[in-house]
Tab-separated table of C-alpha atoms and ligand atoms in Angstrom:
chain	number	residue	atom	x	y	z
U	930	MET	CA	12.886	19.833	-12.217
U	931	ASN	CA	14.450	16.252	-12.287
U	932	VAL	CA	12.476	13.954	-10.260
U	933	LEU	CA	13.536	10.273	-9.134
U	934	ILE	CA	11.185	7.361	-8.173
U	935	ILE	CA	12.372	4.561	-6.346
U	936	GLY	CA	10.389	1.223	-6.817
U	937	SER	CA	9.201	-0.862	-9.595
U	938	GLY	CA	5.525	-1.652	-8.998
U	939	GLY	CA	2.167	-0.550	-10.093
U	940	ARG	CA	2.229	2.210	-7.385
U	941	GLU	CA	5.572	3.431	-8.509
U	942	HIS	CA	4.193	3.711	-12.078
U	943	THR	CA	1.140	5.576	-11.238
U	944	ILE	CA	3.025	7.869	-9.316
U	945	ALA	CA	5.466	8.523	-12.198
U	946	TRP	CA	2.396	9.040	-14.375
U	947	ALA	CA	0.921	11.526	-12.106
U	948	LEU	CA	4.207	13.403	-11.796
U	949	ALA	CA	4.718	13.439	-15.610
U	950	GLN	CA	1.583	15.576	-15.903
U	951	SER	CA	3.223	18.397	-13.768
U	952	PRO	CA	4.458	21.274	-15.769
U	953	ALA	CA	7.438	21.652	-13.196
U	954	VAL	CA	8.812	18.245	-14.056
U	955	THR	CA	11.547	18.436	-16.773
U	956	LYS	CA	12.704	14.707	-16.611
U	957	LEU	CA	11.744	11.499	-14.509
U	958	PHE	CA	14.112	8.903	-13.295
U	959	ALA	CA	13.192	5.506	-11.889
U	960	VAL	CA	15.266	2.918	-9.751
U	961	PRO	CA	14.822	0.174	-10.760
U	962	GLY	CA	11.572	1.099	-12.664
U	963	ASN	CA	9.631	-1.346	-14.777
U	964	GLY	CA	8.386	-1.718	-18.379
U	965	GLY	CA	5.754	0.849	-18.238
U	966	MET	CA	7.907	3.273	-16.470
U	967	ALA	CA	10.432	2.956	-19.055
U	968	GLN	CA	8.096	4.611	-21.505
U	969	ILE	CA	8.147	7.861	-19.459
U	970	ALA	CA	11.228	7.768	-17.347
U	971	THR	CA	14.893	6.789	-17.366
U	972	CYS	CA	15.278	3.593	-15.762
U	973	ALA	CA	18.046	2.077	-13.856
U	974	PRO	CA	17.111	-1.638	-13.819
U	975	ASP	CA	20.365	-2.786	-12.518
U	976	ILE	CA	20.046	-0.981	-9.131
U	977	LYS	CA	17.808	-2.379	-6.568
U	978	ALA	CA	15.370	-0.186	-4.453
U	979	THR	CA	17.234	-1.200	-1.370
U	980	GLU	CA	20.793	-0.280	-2.544
U	981	LEU	CA	20.654	3.207	-0.991
U	982	GLU	CA	24.164	4.412	-1.535
U	983	LYS	CA	24.038	3.256	-5.234
U	984	ILE	CA	20.667	5.101	-5.439
U	985	ARG	CA	22.187	8.232	-3.886
U	986	ASP	CA	25.104	8.264	-6.231
U	987	TYR	CA	22.934	7.755	-9.316
U	988	ALA	CA	20.555	10.510	-8.027
U	989	LEU	CA	23.834	12.964	-7.709
U	990	ALA	CA	25.065	12.024	-11.168
U	991	HIS	CA	21.803	12.664	-12.712
U	992	ASN	CA	21.109	16.096	-11.056
U	993	VAL	CA	18.072	14.691	-9.178
U	994	GLU	CA	16.373	17.469	-7.466
U	995	PHE	CA	13.569	15.792	-5.975
U	996	ALA	CA	13.052	12.030	-4.719
U	997	VAL	CA	10.340	9.887	-4.068
U	998	PRO	CA	11.127	6.501	-2.410
U	999	ALA	CA	7.751	4.790	-2.697
U	1000	ALA	CA	8.108	1.391	-1.598
U	1001	ASP	CA	8.397	0.088	2.104
U	1002	ASP	CA	11.900	-1.558	2.040
U	1003	PRO	CA	13.827	1.559	1.032
U	1004	LEU	CA	11.922	3.636	3.313
U	1005	CYS	CA	12.504	1.444	6.440
U	1006	LEU	CA	15.968	1.267	5.654
U	1007	GLY	CA	16.318	5.109	5.748
U	1008	ALA	CA	16.240	6.107	1.911
U	1009	VAL	CA	14.964	9.507	2.951
U	1010	ASP	CA	17.789	9.950	5.411
U	1011	VAL	CA	20.358	9.096	2.875
U	1012	LEU	CA	19.032	11.185	0.198
U	1013	GLU	CA	18.472	14.281	2.360
U	1014	ALA	CA	21.744	13.986	3.687
U	1015	ALA	CA	23.299	14.207	0.293
U	1016	GLY	CA	21.171	17.441	-0.223
U	1017	ILE	CA	18.223	15.864	-2.196
U	1018	PRO	CA	14.933	16.738	-0.846
U	1019	CYS	CA	12.373	13.944	-0.722
U	1020	PHE	CA	8.684	12.972	-0.303
U	1021	GLY	CA	8.350	10.101	2.522
U	1022	PRO	CA	9.109	9.349	5.923
U	1023	ASN	CA	12.582	9.269	7.520
U	1024	LYS	CA	13.531	5.840	8.966
U	1025	ALA	CA	12.536	7.033	12.421
U	1026	ALA	CA	8.851	7.447	11.202
U	1027	ALA	CA	8.875	4.536	8.740
U	1028	VAL	CA	8.910	2.430	11.803
U	1029	ILE	CA	5.200	2.828	11.994
U	1030	GLU	CA	5.124	0.199	9.352
U	1031	GLY	CA	8.490	-1.521	9.785
U	1032	SER	CA	7.487	-2.865	13.203
U	1033	LYS	CA	3.929	-3.898	14.219
U	1034	VAL	CA	5.037	-4.040	17.835
U	1035	PHE	CA	5.895	-0.268	17.670
U	1036	SER	CA	2.650	0.571	15.952
U	1037	LYS	CA	0.556	-1.611	18.200
U	1038	ASN	CA	2.345	0.010	21.377
U	1039	LEU	CA	1.725	3.553	19.943
U	1040	MET	CA	-1.905	2.942	19.432
U	1041	GLN	CA	-2.192	1.578	22.909
U	1042	LYS	CA	-0.210	4.481	24.477
U	1043	TYR	CA	-2.290	7.255	22.596
U	1044	HIS	CA	-5.717	5.464	22.983
U	1045	ILE	CA	-6.118	4.933	19.141
U	1046	PRO	CA	-8.759	2.325	18.542
U	1047	THR	CA	-7.243	-1.079	17.406
U	1048	ALA	CA	-7.499	-4.841	18.156
U	1049	ALA	CA	-6.674	-6.018	21.616
U	1050	TYR	CA	-3.008	-7.492	21.404
U	1051	GLU	CA	-0.171	-9.195	23.318
U	1052	VAL	CA	3.480	-9.121	22.219
U	1053	PHE	CA	5.835	-12.028	22.571
U	1054	ASP	CA	9.583	-12.167	21.956
U	1055	ASN	CA	9.953	-16.054	22.527
U	1056	ALA	CA	8.126	-18.747	21.160
U	1057	ALA	CA	7.690	-20.738	24.492
U	1058	ALA	CA	5.669	-17.873	25.950
U	1059	ALA	CA	3.541	-17.284	22.791
U	1060	LEU	CA	2.745	-21.045	22.850
U	1061	VAL	CA	1.681	-21.062	26.438
U	1062	TYR	CA	-0.512	-18.158	25.844
U	1063	LEU	CA	-2.229	-19.665	22.980
U	1064	GLU	CA	-2.839	-22.912	24.767
U	1065	GLY	CA	-4.974	-21.064	27.121
U	1066	TYR	CA	-6.689	-18.847	24.414
U	1067	ASP	CA	-10.259	-19.840	23.407
U	1068	THR	CA	-11.641	-17.299	21.110
U	1069	TYR	CA	-11.050	-18.183	17.435
U	1070	PRO	CA	-10.117	-17.237	14.848
U	1071	VAL	CA	-6.893	-15.314	16.198
U	1072	VAL	CA	-4.472	-13.170	14.232
U	1073	VAL	CA	-0.677	-14.007	14.444
U	1074	LYS	CA	1.537	-11.175	13.071
U	1075	ALA	CA	5.202	-11.278	12.479
U	1076	ASP	CA	6.761	-7.809	13.718
U	1077	GLY	CA	8.681	-6.779	10.716
U	1078	LEU	CA	8.188	-6.508	7.025
U	1079	ALA	CA	7.363	-9.848	5.255
U	1080	LEU	CA	6.406	-8.936	1.741
U	1081	GLY	CA	2.710	-8.639	2.853
U	1082	LYS	CA	2.473	-12.305	4.032
U	1083	GLY	CA	3.448	-11.974	7.809
U	1084	VAL	CA	-0.259	-11.958	9.034
U	1085	ILE	CA	-2.017	-15.468	9.721
U	1086	ILE	CA	-5.411	-15.717	10.544
U	1087	ALA	CA	-5.718	-18.871	12.506
U	1088	GLN	CA	-9.059	-20.475	12.623
U	1089	THR	CA	-8.086	-23.109	15.401
U	1090	LYS	CA	-5.724	-23.445	18.162
U	1091	ALA	CA	-3.703	-25.924	16.194
U	1092	GLU	CA	-3.239	-23.360	13.297
U	1093	ALA	CA	-2.185	-20.681	15.693
U	1094	LEU	CA	0.285	-22.690	17.566
U	1095	ALA	CA	1.709	-23.938	14.140
U	1096	ALA	CA	1.911	-20.296	13.016
U	1097	VAL	CA	3.982	-19.343	16.121
U	1098	THR	CA	6.420	-22.105	15.249
U	1099	GLU	CA	6.618	-21.249	11.805
U	1100	ILE	CA	7.432	-17.554	12.496
U	1101	MET	CA	9.337	-17.596	15.435
U	1102	GLU	CA	11.209	-21.042	15.367
U	1103	ASN	CA	11.490	-22.040	11.773
U	1104	LYS	CA	11.956	-18.119	10.834
U	1105	LYS	CA	9.622	-18.313	7.901
U	1106	PHE	CA	10.008	-14.410	7.537
U	1107	GLY	CA	13.627	-14.242	8.902
U	1108	GLY	CA	14.484	-11.501	11.514
U	1109	SER	CA	10.812	-10.266	11.020
U	1110	GLY	CA	9.599	-12.931	13.127
U	1111	ASN	CA	12.001	-12.326	16.157
U	1112	GLN	CA	8.776	-10.940	17.756
U	1113	ILE	CA	4.983	-11.361	17.207
U	1114	VAL	CA	1.767	-9.977	17.972
U	1115	VAL	CA	-1.166	-11.971	18.679
U	1116	GLU	CA	-4.384	-10.112	18.227
U	1117	GLU	CA	-8.132	-10.273	18.494
U	1118	PHE	CA	-9.729	-11.078	15.251
U	1119	LEU	CA	-12.023	-8.129	14.045
U	1120	SER	CA	-14.847	-8.107	11.398
U	1121	GLY	CA	-16.467	-5.520	9.255
U	1122	PRO	CA	-16.056	-3.838	6.022
U	1123	GLU	CA	-12.201	-2.868	5.249
U	1124	VAL	CA	-11.348	0.748	3.990
U	1125	SER	CA	-7.836	1.943	2.889
U	1126	VAL	CA	-7.217	5.619	3.427
U	1127	LEU	CA	-4.047	7.091	2.227
U	1128	SER	CA	-3.391	10.440	3.452
U	1129	PHE	CA	-0.836	13.224	2.981
U	1130	ALA	CA	0.768	14.397	6.314
U	1131	ASP	CA	3.520	16.890	6.764
U	1132	GLY	CA	4.404	16.099	10.490
U	1133	LYS	CA	1.697	18.509	11.786
U	1134	THR	CA	-1.183	18.365	9.265
U	1135	VAL	CA	-3.055	15.189	7.804
U	1136	VAL	CA	-5.083	15.339	4.817
U	1137	PRO	CA	-6.995	12.335	3.845
U	1138	MET	CA	-7.093	11.209	0.137
U	1139	VAL	CA	-10.172	9.587	-1.462
U	1140	SER	CA	-10.974	6.256	0.399
U	1141	SER	CA	-10.675	2.946	-1.554
U	1142	MET	CA	-11.194	-0.639	-1.024
U	1143	ASP	CA	-8.625	-3.535	-1.846
U	1144	HIS	CA	-9.498	-6.990	-2.838
U	1145	LYS	CA	-6.547	-9.147	-1.238
U	1146	ARG	CA	-7.498	-12.668	-2.142
U	1147	ALA	CA	-6.308	-14.404	-5.250
U	1148	HIS	CA	-9.810	-15.649	-6.451
U	1149	ASP	CA	-13.274	-14.631	-6.788
U	1150	GLY	CA	-15.547	-14.318	-3.720
U	1151	ASP	CA	-12.580	-13.589	-1.583
U	1152	LYS	CA	-11.191	-17.410	-2.103
U	1153	GLY	CA	-7.582	-18.318	-2.438
U	1154	LEU	CA	-4.409	-17.083	-0.879
U	1155	ASN	CA	-3.693	-13.539	0.139
U	1156	THR	CA	-1.850	-11.600	-2.432
U	1157	GLY	CA	-0.558	-8.071	-2.616
U	1158	GLY	CA	-3.898	-6.919	-3.893
U	1159	MET	CA	-5.862	-8.155	-7.123
U	1160	GLY	CA	-7.819	-4.843	-7.612
U	1161	THR	CA	-9.323	-1.751	-6.025
U	1162	ILE	CA	-12.211	0.646	-6.256
U	1163	ALA	CA	-12.484	4.278	-4.993
U	1164	PRO	CA	-14.210	5.808	-3.260
U	1165	ASN	CA	-15.135	3.222	-0.853
U	1166	PRO	CA	-18.864	3.306	-0.246
U	1167	TYR	CA	-18.785	2.101	3.299
U	1168	TYR	CA	-16.561	5.046	4.105
U	1169	THR	CA	-19.506	7.714	4.705
U	1170	PRO	CA	-18.714	11.358	5.703
U	1171	ASP	CA	-20.072	10.640	9.207
U	1172	ILE	CA	-17.340	7.703	9.406
U	1173	ALA	CA	-14.631	9.879	7.856
U	1174	ALA	CA	-15.121	12.541	10.542
U	1175	GLN	CA	-15.027	9.912	13.237
U	1176	CYS	CA	-11.769	8.573	11.800
U	1177	MET	CA	-10.291	12.063	11.462
U	1178	ARG	CA	-11.272	12.594	15.261
U	1179	THR	CA	-10.188	9.236	16.843
U	1180	ILE	CA	-7.512	7.871	14.386
U	1181	PHE	CA	-6.029	10.217	11.897
U	1182	ARG	CA	-5.316	13.242	14.041
U	1183	PRO	CA	-4.275	11.256	17.130
U	1184	THR	CA	-1.713	9.218	15.033
U	1185	ILE	CA	-0.123	12.376	13.453
U	1186	ASP	CA	0.121	13.851	17.203
U	1187	ALA	CA	1.519	10.805	18.625
U	1188	MET	CA	4.288	10.382	16.052
U	1189	ALA	CA	5.170	14.231	16.597
U	1190	ALA	CA	5.009	13.454	20.354
U	1191	GLU	CA	7.320	10.498	20.180
U	1192	GLY	CA	9.791	12.739	18.227
U	1193	ARG	CA	9.084	10.812	15.070
U	1194	PRO	CA	7.024	13.253	12.946
U	1195	PHE	CA	5.597	11.569	10.040
U	1196	LYS	CA	6.173	13.246	6.684
U	1197	GLY	CA	4.951	11.473	3.429
U	1198	CYS	CA	1.926	9.147	2.678
U	1199	LEU	CA	0.591	7.480	5.684
U	1200	TYR	CA	-1.797	4.741	4.695
U	1201	PHE	CA	-4.485	3.709	7.174
U	1202	GLY	CA	-5.758	0.145	6.937
U	1203	LEU	CA	-9.184	0.386	8.818
U	1204	MET	CA	-11.848	-2.080	9.638
U	1205	LEU	CA	-15.250	-0.556	10.349
U	1206	THR	CA	-16.315	-2.945	13.204
U	1207	PRO	CA	-19.662	-2.805	15.212
U	1208	ASN	CA	-17.664	-0.802	17.881
U	1209	GLY	CA	-16.596	1.936	15.492
U	1210	PRO	CA	-13.542	2.265	12.910
U	1211	LYS	CA	-10.371	0.398	14.103
U	1212	VAL	CA	-6.859	0.340	12.807
U	1213	ILE	CA	-5.694	-3.041	11.197
U	1214	GLU	CA	-2.518	-1.586	10.011
U	1215	TYR	CA	-0.451	1.457	9.231
U	1216	ASN	CA	1.934	1.617	6.042
U	1217	CYS	CA	4.447	4.414	5.609
U	1218	ARG	CA	3.788	4.622	1.854
U	1219	PHE	CA	1.136	4.695	-0.870
U	1220	GLY	CA	-0.908	1.296	-1.115
U	1221	ASP	CA	-0.563	-1.064	-4.064
U	1222	PRO	CA	-3.081	-1.275	-5.984
U	1223	GLU	CA	-4.799	1.601	-4.050
U	1224	THR	CA	-2.676	4.200	-5.640
U	1225	GLN	CA	-3.944	2.988	-9.099
U	1226	VAL	CA	-7.463	4.274	-8.191
U	1227	VAL	CA	-6.662	7.096	-6.081
U	1228	LEU	CA	-4.173	9.118	-7.885
U	1229	PRO	CA	-6.235	9.270	-11.132
U	1230	LEU	CA	-8.987	10.981	-9.149
U	1231	LEU	CA	-6.692	13.555	-7.990
U	1232	GLY	CA	-7.259	17.044	-9.404
U	1233	THR	CA	-4.367	18.677	-7.933
U	1234	ASP	CA	-0.636	18.843	-9.272
U	1235	LEU	CA	1.094	16.001	-7.364
U	1236	LEU	CA	4.428	17.392	-7.421
U	1237	GLU	CA	3.036	20.453	-5.605
U	1238	ILE	CA	1.424	18.543	-3.029
U	1239	PHE	CA	4.862	16.772	-2.595
U	1240	TRP	CA	6.805	19.984	-2.195
U	1241	ALA	CA	4.059	21.328	0.186
U	1242	VAL	CA	4.678	17.995	2.418
U	1243	ARG	CA	8.453	18.423	2.361
U	1244	GLU	CA	8.160	22.054	3.232
U	1245	GLU	CA	5.288	21.417	5.819
U	1246	ARG	CA	2.910	23.718	4.248
U	1247	LEU	CA	0.069	21.331	3.833
U	1248	ALA	CA	-2.368	23.310	5.982
U	1249	GLY	CA	-2.345	25.971	3.465
U	1250	LEU	CA	-2.790	23.855	0.371
U	1251	GLU	CA	-6.228	23.277	-1.470
U	1252	ILE	CA	-6.145	19.430	-2.811
U	1253	ARG	CA	-8.989	18.896	-5.213
U	1254	TRP	CA	-10.550	15.681	-6.155
U	1255	LYS	CA	-12.616	14.593	-9.394
U	1256	ALA	CA	-16.305	13.741	-8.820
U	1257	ALA	CA	-15.639	10.281	-10.369
U	1258	HIS	CA	-15.404	6.721	-9.421
U	1259	ALA	CA	-12.369	4.374	-10.487
U	1260	CYS	CA	-11.889	0.621	-10.553
U	1261	CYS	CA	-8.296	-1.138	-11.097
U	1262	VAL	CA	-8.427	-4.785	-12.259
U	1263	VAL	CA	-5.079	-6.586	-11.799
U	1264	LEU	CA	-3.957	-8.906	-14.407
U	1265	ALA	CA	-1.647	-11.533	-12.885
U	1266	SER	CA	0.506	-14.412	-13.841
U	1267	GLY	CA	-1.064	-18.004	-13.703
U	1268	GLY	CA	-0.063	-19.421	-10.386
U	1269	TYR	CA	0.293	-16.136	-8.556
U	1270	PRO	CA	0.852	-15.740	-5.527
U	1271	GLU	CA	2.613	-19.073	-5.664
U	1272	ALA	CA	5.196	-20.027	-8.366
U	1273	TYR	CA	4.437	-18.547	-11.789
U	1274	GLY	CA	6.446	-18.219	-15.290
U	1275	SER	CA	7.574	-15.225	-16.577
U	1276	GLY	CA	9.077	-13.648	-19.793
U	1277	TYR	CA	5.852	-13.934	-21.807
U	1278	PRO	CA	5.257	-10.860	-24.519
U	1279	ILE	CA	2.199	-8.816	-23.668
U	1280	ALA	CA	-0.367	-8.055	-26.416
U	1281	PHE	CA	-1.960	-4.606	-25.615
U	1282	GLY	CA	-5.430	-3.831	-26.511
U	1283	ALA	CA	-6.479	-0.568	-28.222
U	1284	ASP	CA	-8.734	0.820	-25.351
U	1285	GLU	CA	-7.452	4.556	-25.187
U	1286	GLU	CA	-9.545	5.657	-22.085
U	1287	ALA	CA	-8.134	3.317	-19.591
U	1288	LEU	CA	-4.960	3.653	-17.708
U	1289	VAL	CA	-2.696	0.609	-17.963
U	1290	PHE	CA	-0.212	0.811	-15.032
U	1291	HIS	CA	2.604	-1.739	-15.119
U	1292	ALA	CA	3.622	-3.916	-11.925
U	1293	GLY	CA	5.690	-6.816	-13.117
U	1294	THR	CA	6.896	-5.943	-16.605
U	1295	LYS	CA	10.249	-5.620	-18.363
U	1296	ARG	CA	11.060	-3.902	-21.656
U	1297	LEU	CA	13.536	-5.802	-23.678
U	1298	ALA	CA	16.132	-4.186	-25.755
U	1299	ASP	CA	13.714	-4.421	-29.153
U	1300	GLY	CA	11.006	-2.617	-27.177
U	1301	THR	CA	8.960	-5.495	-26.563
U	1302	ILE	CA	7.173	-5.589	-23.289
U	1303	VAL	CA	7.315	-8.955	-21.435
U	1304	THR	CA	5.955	-10.441	-18.135
U	1305	ALA	CA	8.422	-10.165	-15.220
U	1306	GLY	CA	6.366	-10.683	-12.091
U	1307	GLY	CA	3.040	-12.172	-10.367
U	1308	ARG	CA	0.994	-9.028	-10.483
U	1309	VAL	CA	1.842	-8.053	-13.966
U	1310	LEU	CA	-0.425	-4.839	-14.898
U	1311	GLY	CA	-3.182	-2.793	-13.194
U	1312	VAL	CA	-5.917	-1.723	-15.528
U	1313	THR	CA	-7.682	1.516	-14.327
U	1314	ALA	CA	-10.752	2.971	-15.682
U	1315	LEU	CA	-12.898	5.961	-14.261
U	1316	GLY	CA	-16.520	6.257	-14.422
U	1317	ASP	CA	-19.695	8.586	-13.387
U	1318	THR	CA	-20.772	5.620	-11.138
U	1319	LEU	CA	-19.026	2.777	-9.760
U	1320	GLN	CA	-20.817	0.364	-12.012
U	1321	ALA	CA	-19.617	2.282	-14.986
U	1322	ALA	CA	-15.862	2.233	-13.831
U	1323	VAL	CA	-16.125	-1.353	-13.377
U	1324	VAL	CA	-17.415	-2.053	-16.666
U	1325	ASN	CA	-14.839	0.152	-18.306
U	1326	ALA	CA	-12.047	-1.455	-16.332
U	1327	TYR	CA	-13.058	-4.936	-17.439
U	1328	ALA	CA	-13.775	-3.937	-21.053
U	1329	ALA	CA	-10.184	-2.626	-21.189
U	1330	ALA	CA	-8.584	-5.474	-19.093
U	1331	ASP	CA	-10.098	-7.963	-21.634
U	1332	THR	CA	-8.271	-6.508	-24.510
U	1333	ILE	CA	-4.779	-7.516	-23.159
U	1334	ARG	CA	-3.189	-10.651	-23.540
U	1335	PHE	CA	-0.297	-12.726	-22.187
U	1336	ARG	CA	0.193	-16.420	-21.504
U	1337	ASP	CA	-1.439	-17.970	-18.386
U	1338	ALA	CA	-3.032	-14.437	-17.577
U	1339	PHE	CA	-5.779	-14.294	-15.091
U	1340	CYS	CA	-7.756	-11.689	-13.056
U	1341	ARG	CA	-10.455	-11.745	-10.598
U	1342	ARG	CA	-13.830	-11.007	-12.086
U	1343	ASP	CA	-15.618	-9.595	-9.093
U	1344	ILE	CA	-13.627	-6.565	-8.253
U	1345	GLY	CA	-16.028	-3.920	-7.112
U	1346	GLN	CA	-18.987	-6.431	-6.567
U	1347	ARG	CA	-18.840	-6.227	-2.733
U	1348	ALA	CA	-18.964	-2.294	-3.023
U	1349	LEU	CA	-21.686	-2.399	-5.341
U	1350	GLY	CA	-23.629	-4.182	-2.753
U	1351	ALA	CA	-22.790	-2.109	0.140
U	1352	GLY	CA	-25.226	-1.911	2.715
U	1353	THR	CA	-26.805	-5.209	1.872
U	1354	GLU	CA	-24.564	-7.838	3.414
U	1355	SER	CA	-23.696	-8.850	6.904
U	1356	PHE	CA	-20.107	-9.135	8.485
U	1357	SER	CA	-20.034	-11.484	11.320
S	2197	AMP	P1	-1.874	-6.914	6.396
S	2197	AMP	O1	-0.985	-7.753	5.847
S	2197	AMP	O2	-1.451	-6.253	7.826
S	2197	AMP	O3	-2.351	-6.093	5.215
S	2197	AMP	O4	-3.007	-7.849	6.620
S	2197	AMP	C1	-3.605	-8.539	5.825
S	2197	AMP	C2	-4.919	-8.830	5.925
S	2197	AMP	O5	-5.314	-9.470	7.361
S	2197	AMP	C3	-5.798	-7.536	6.384
S	2197	AMP	O6	-6.166	-6.532	5.147
S	2197	AMP	C4	-7.042	-7.972	7.139
S	2197	AMP	O7	-7.912	-8.609	6.126
S	2197	AMP	C5	-6.617	-9.000	7.716
S	2197	AMP	N1	-6.276	-8.740	9.185
S	2197	AMP	C6	-5.438	-8.370	9.652
S	2197	AMP	N2	-5.346	-8.186	11.203
S	2197	AMP	C7	-6.854	-8.451	11.437
S	2197	AMP	C8	-7.535	-8.445	12.423
S	2197	AMP	N3	-7.077	-8.127	13.695
S	2197	AMP	N4	-8.823	-9.160	12.304
S	2197	AMP	C9	-9.343	-9.488	11.274
S	2197	AMP	N5	-8.595	-9.392	10.219
S	2197	AMP	C10	-7.361	-8.930	10.289
S	2198	LIG	N1	-2.778	-3.047	-0.853
S	2198	LIG	C1	-2.233	-3.052	0.401
S	2198	LIG	C2	-1.093	-2.549	0.753
S	2198	LIG	O1	-0.413	-1.665	-0.213
S	2198	LIG	O2	-0.094	-2.857	1.689
């Protein structure tokens, strides 16, 4: 079977890597793909992930029989609707269901209507009303979120009233995130360990994958700016079997049922960003796709053919499928370009090491005509290793990451440290 993956990050490389192991896959294609994906798939680097008609035409021309739009933008624009209408089966939510990520106002209202635990909130569609509300608000920090997609940067944690007022002005009046800021959500600040749970959902059944933990800040000790994610570990030790059962009962099942009741059955990977608060697990955010870099630690632990699962989701047969996981731990360390998440250089050649055990997933790379791989993004590579213990996985991932060189490379040195100390720290 010819399979097309849409996107260009570490997540997409990991999905391509997992699909390449399926005996049913004959040929992989990627639009636009990256330097790593080019080693296992035919890439179309000149087509953007958001050019849906071009992607459809490319898929038809290359006899694509199954497609996986993996990034948020194409999903929210309706990639699944466009491809399915052309007779190409897909793994992923249609546009109506992808709104669970595409609009925070939608997702907050959904949670409120169906009593799914989340932070208390207010929605505003004009800056004046939001400013008046915040003038009278006295519990800080407070969280200000742009309604729409904002490259992961639309969430501002304001420590003071002045910061909150400035955030509203930036988002709603200066349109820092364009139309994504036409509406905002102002919500209560929650604290506790964060857990990412990706799940397979076929509209009726939801099957959580192994849990994981992201490290979002750029520098050690959770310092520096927010990034797309600097590393991950799985499974997440804070996510105990009791908490998993509670999440299934109060969050996962109710969300799938709510989407079905709204006439927007969710099929694909539904990502639950959770905070384990003193008052129980609460939803911080939903994403309508695999997380990045969570995918780089979750899929390497999967013990079942990924294409089989994708087909079962597409055909709504998830309830009858057994999904197995390896009894191991995984750690992914992201190697980034100096300066990221702000300005950084690119086009630097990458010298790969000789560690054969580790998995090196490409995020921001490009393969030149002569085969050289050069840097082409802020997050360049995700280096994943497994281990019998979390400690072993962390050691293995750093050993492999330290054999790779490119100009101005940096990584966090403390990926996994919070998880290794689970249970010994306080969140207040
Ligand atoms: P997001 O861009 O939605 O992934 O949010 C980025 C990060 O902001 C999350 O991973 C949380 O760490 C933090 N965050 C979002 N909402 C809240 C909240 N209500 N309380 C505390 N932290 C939050
Ligand atoms: N790692 C967070 C995300 O994929 O949105």
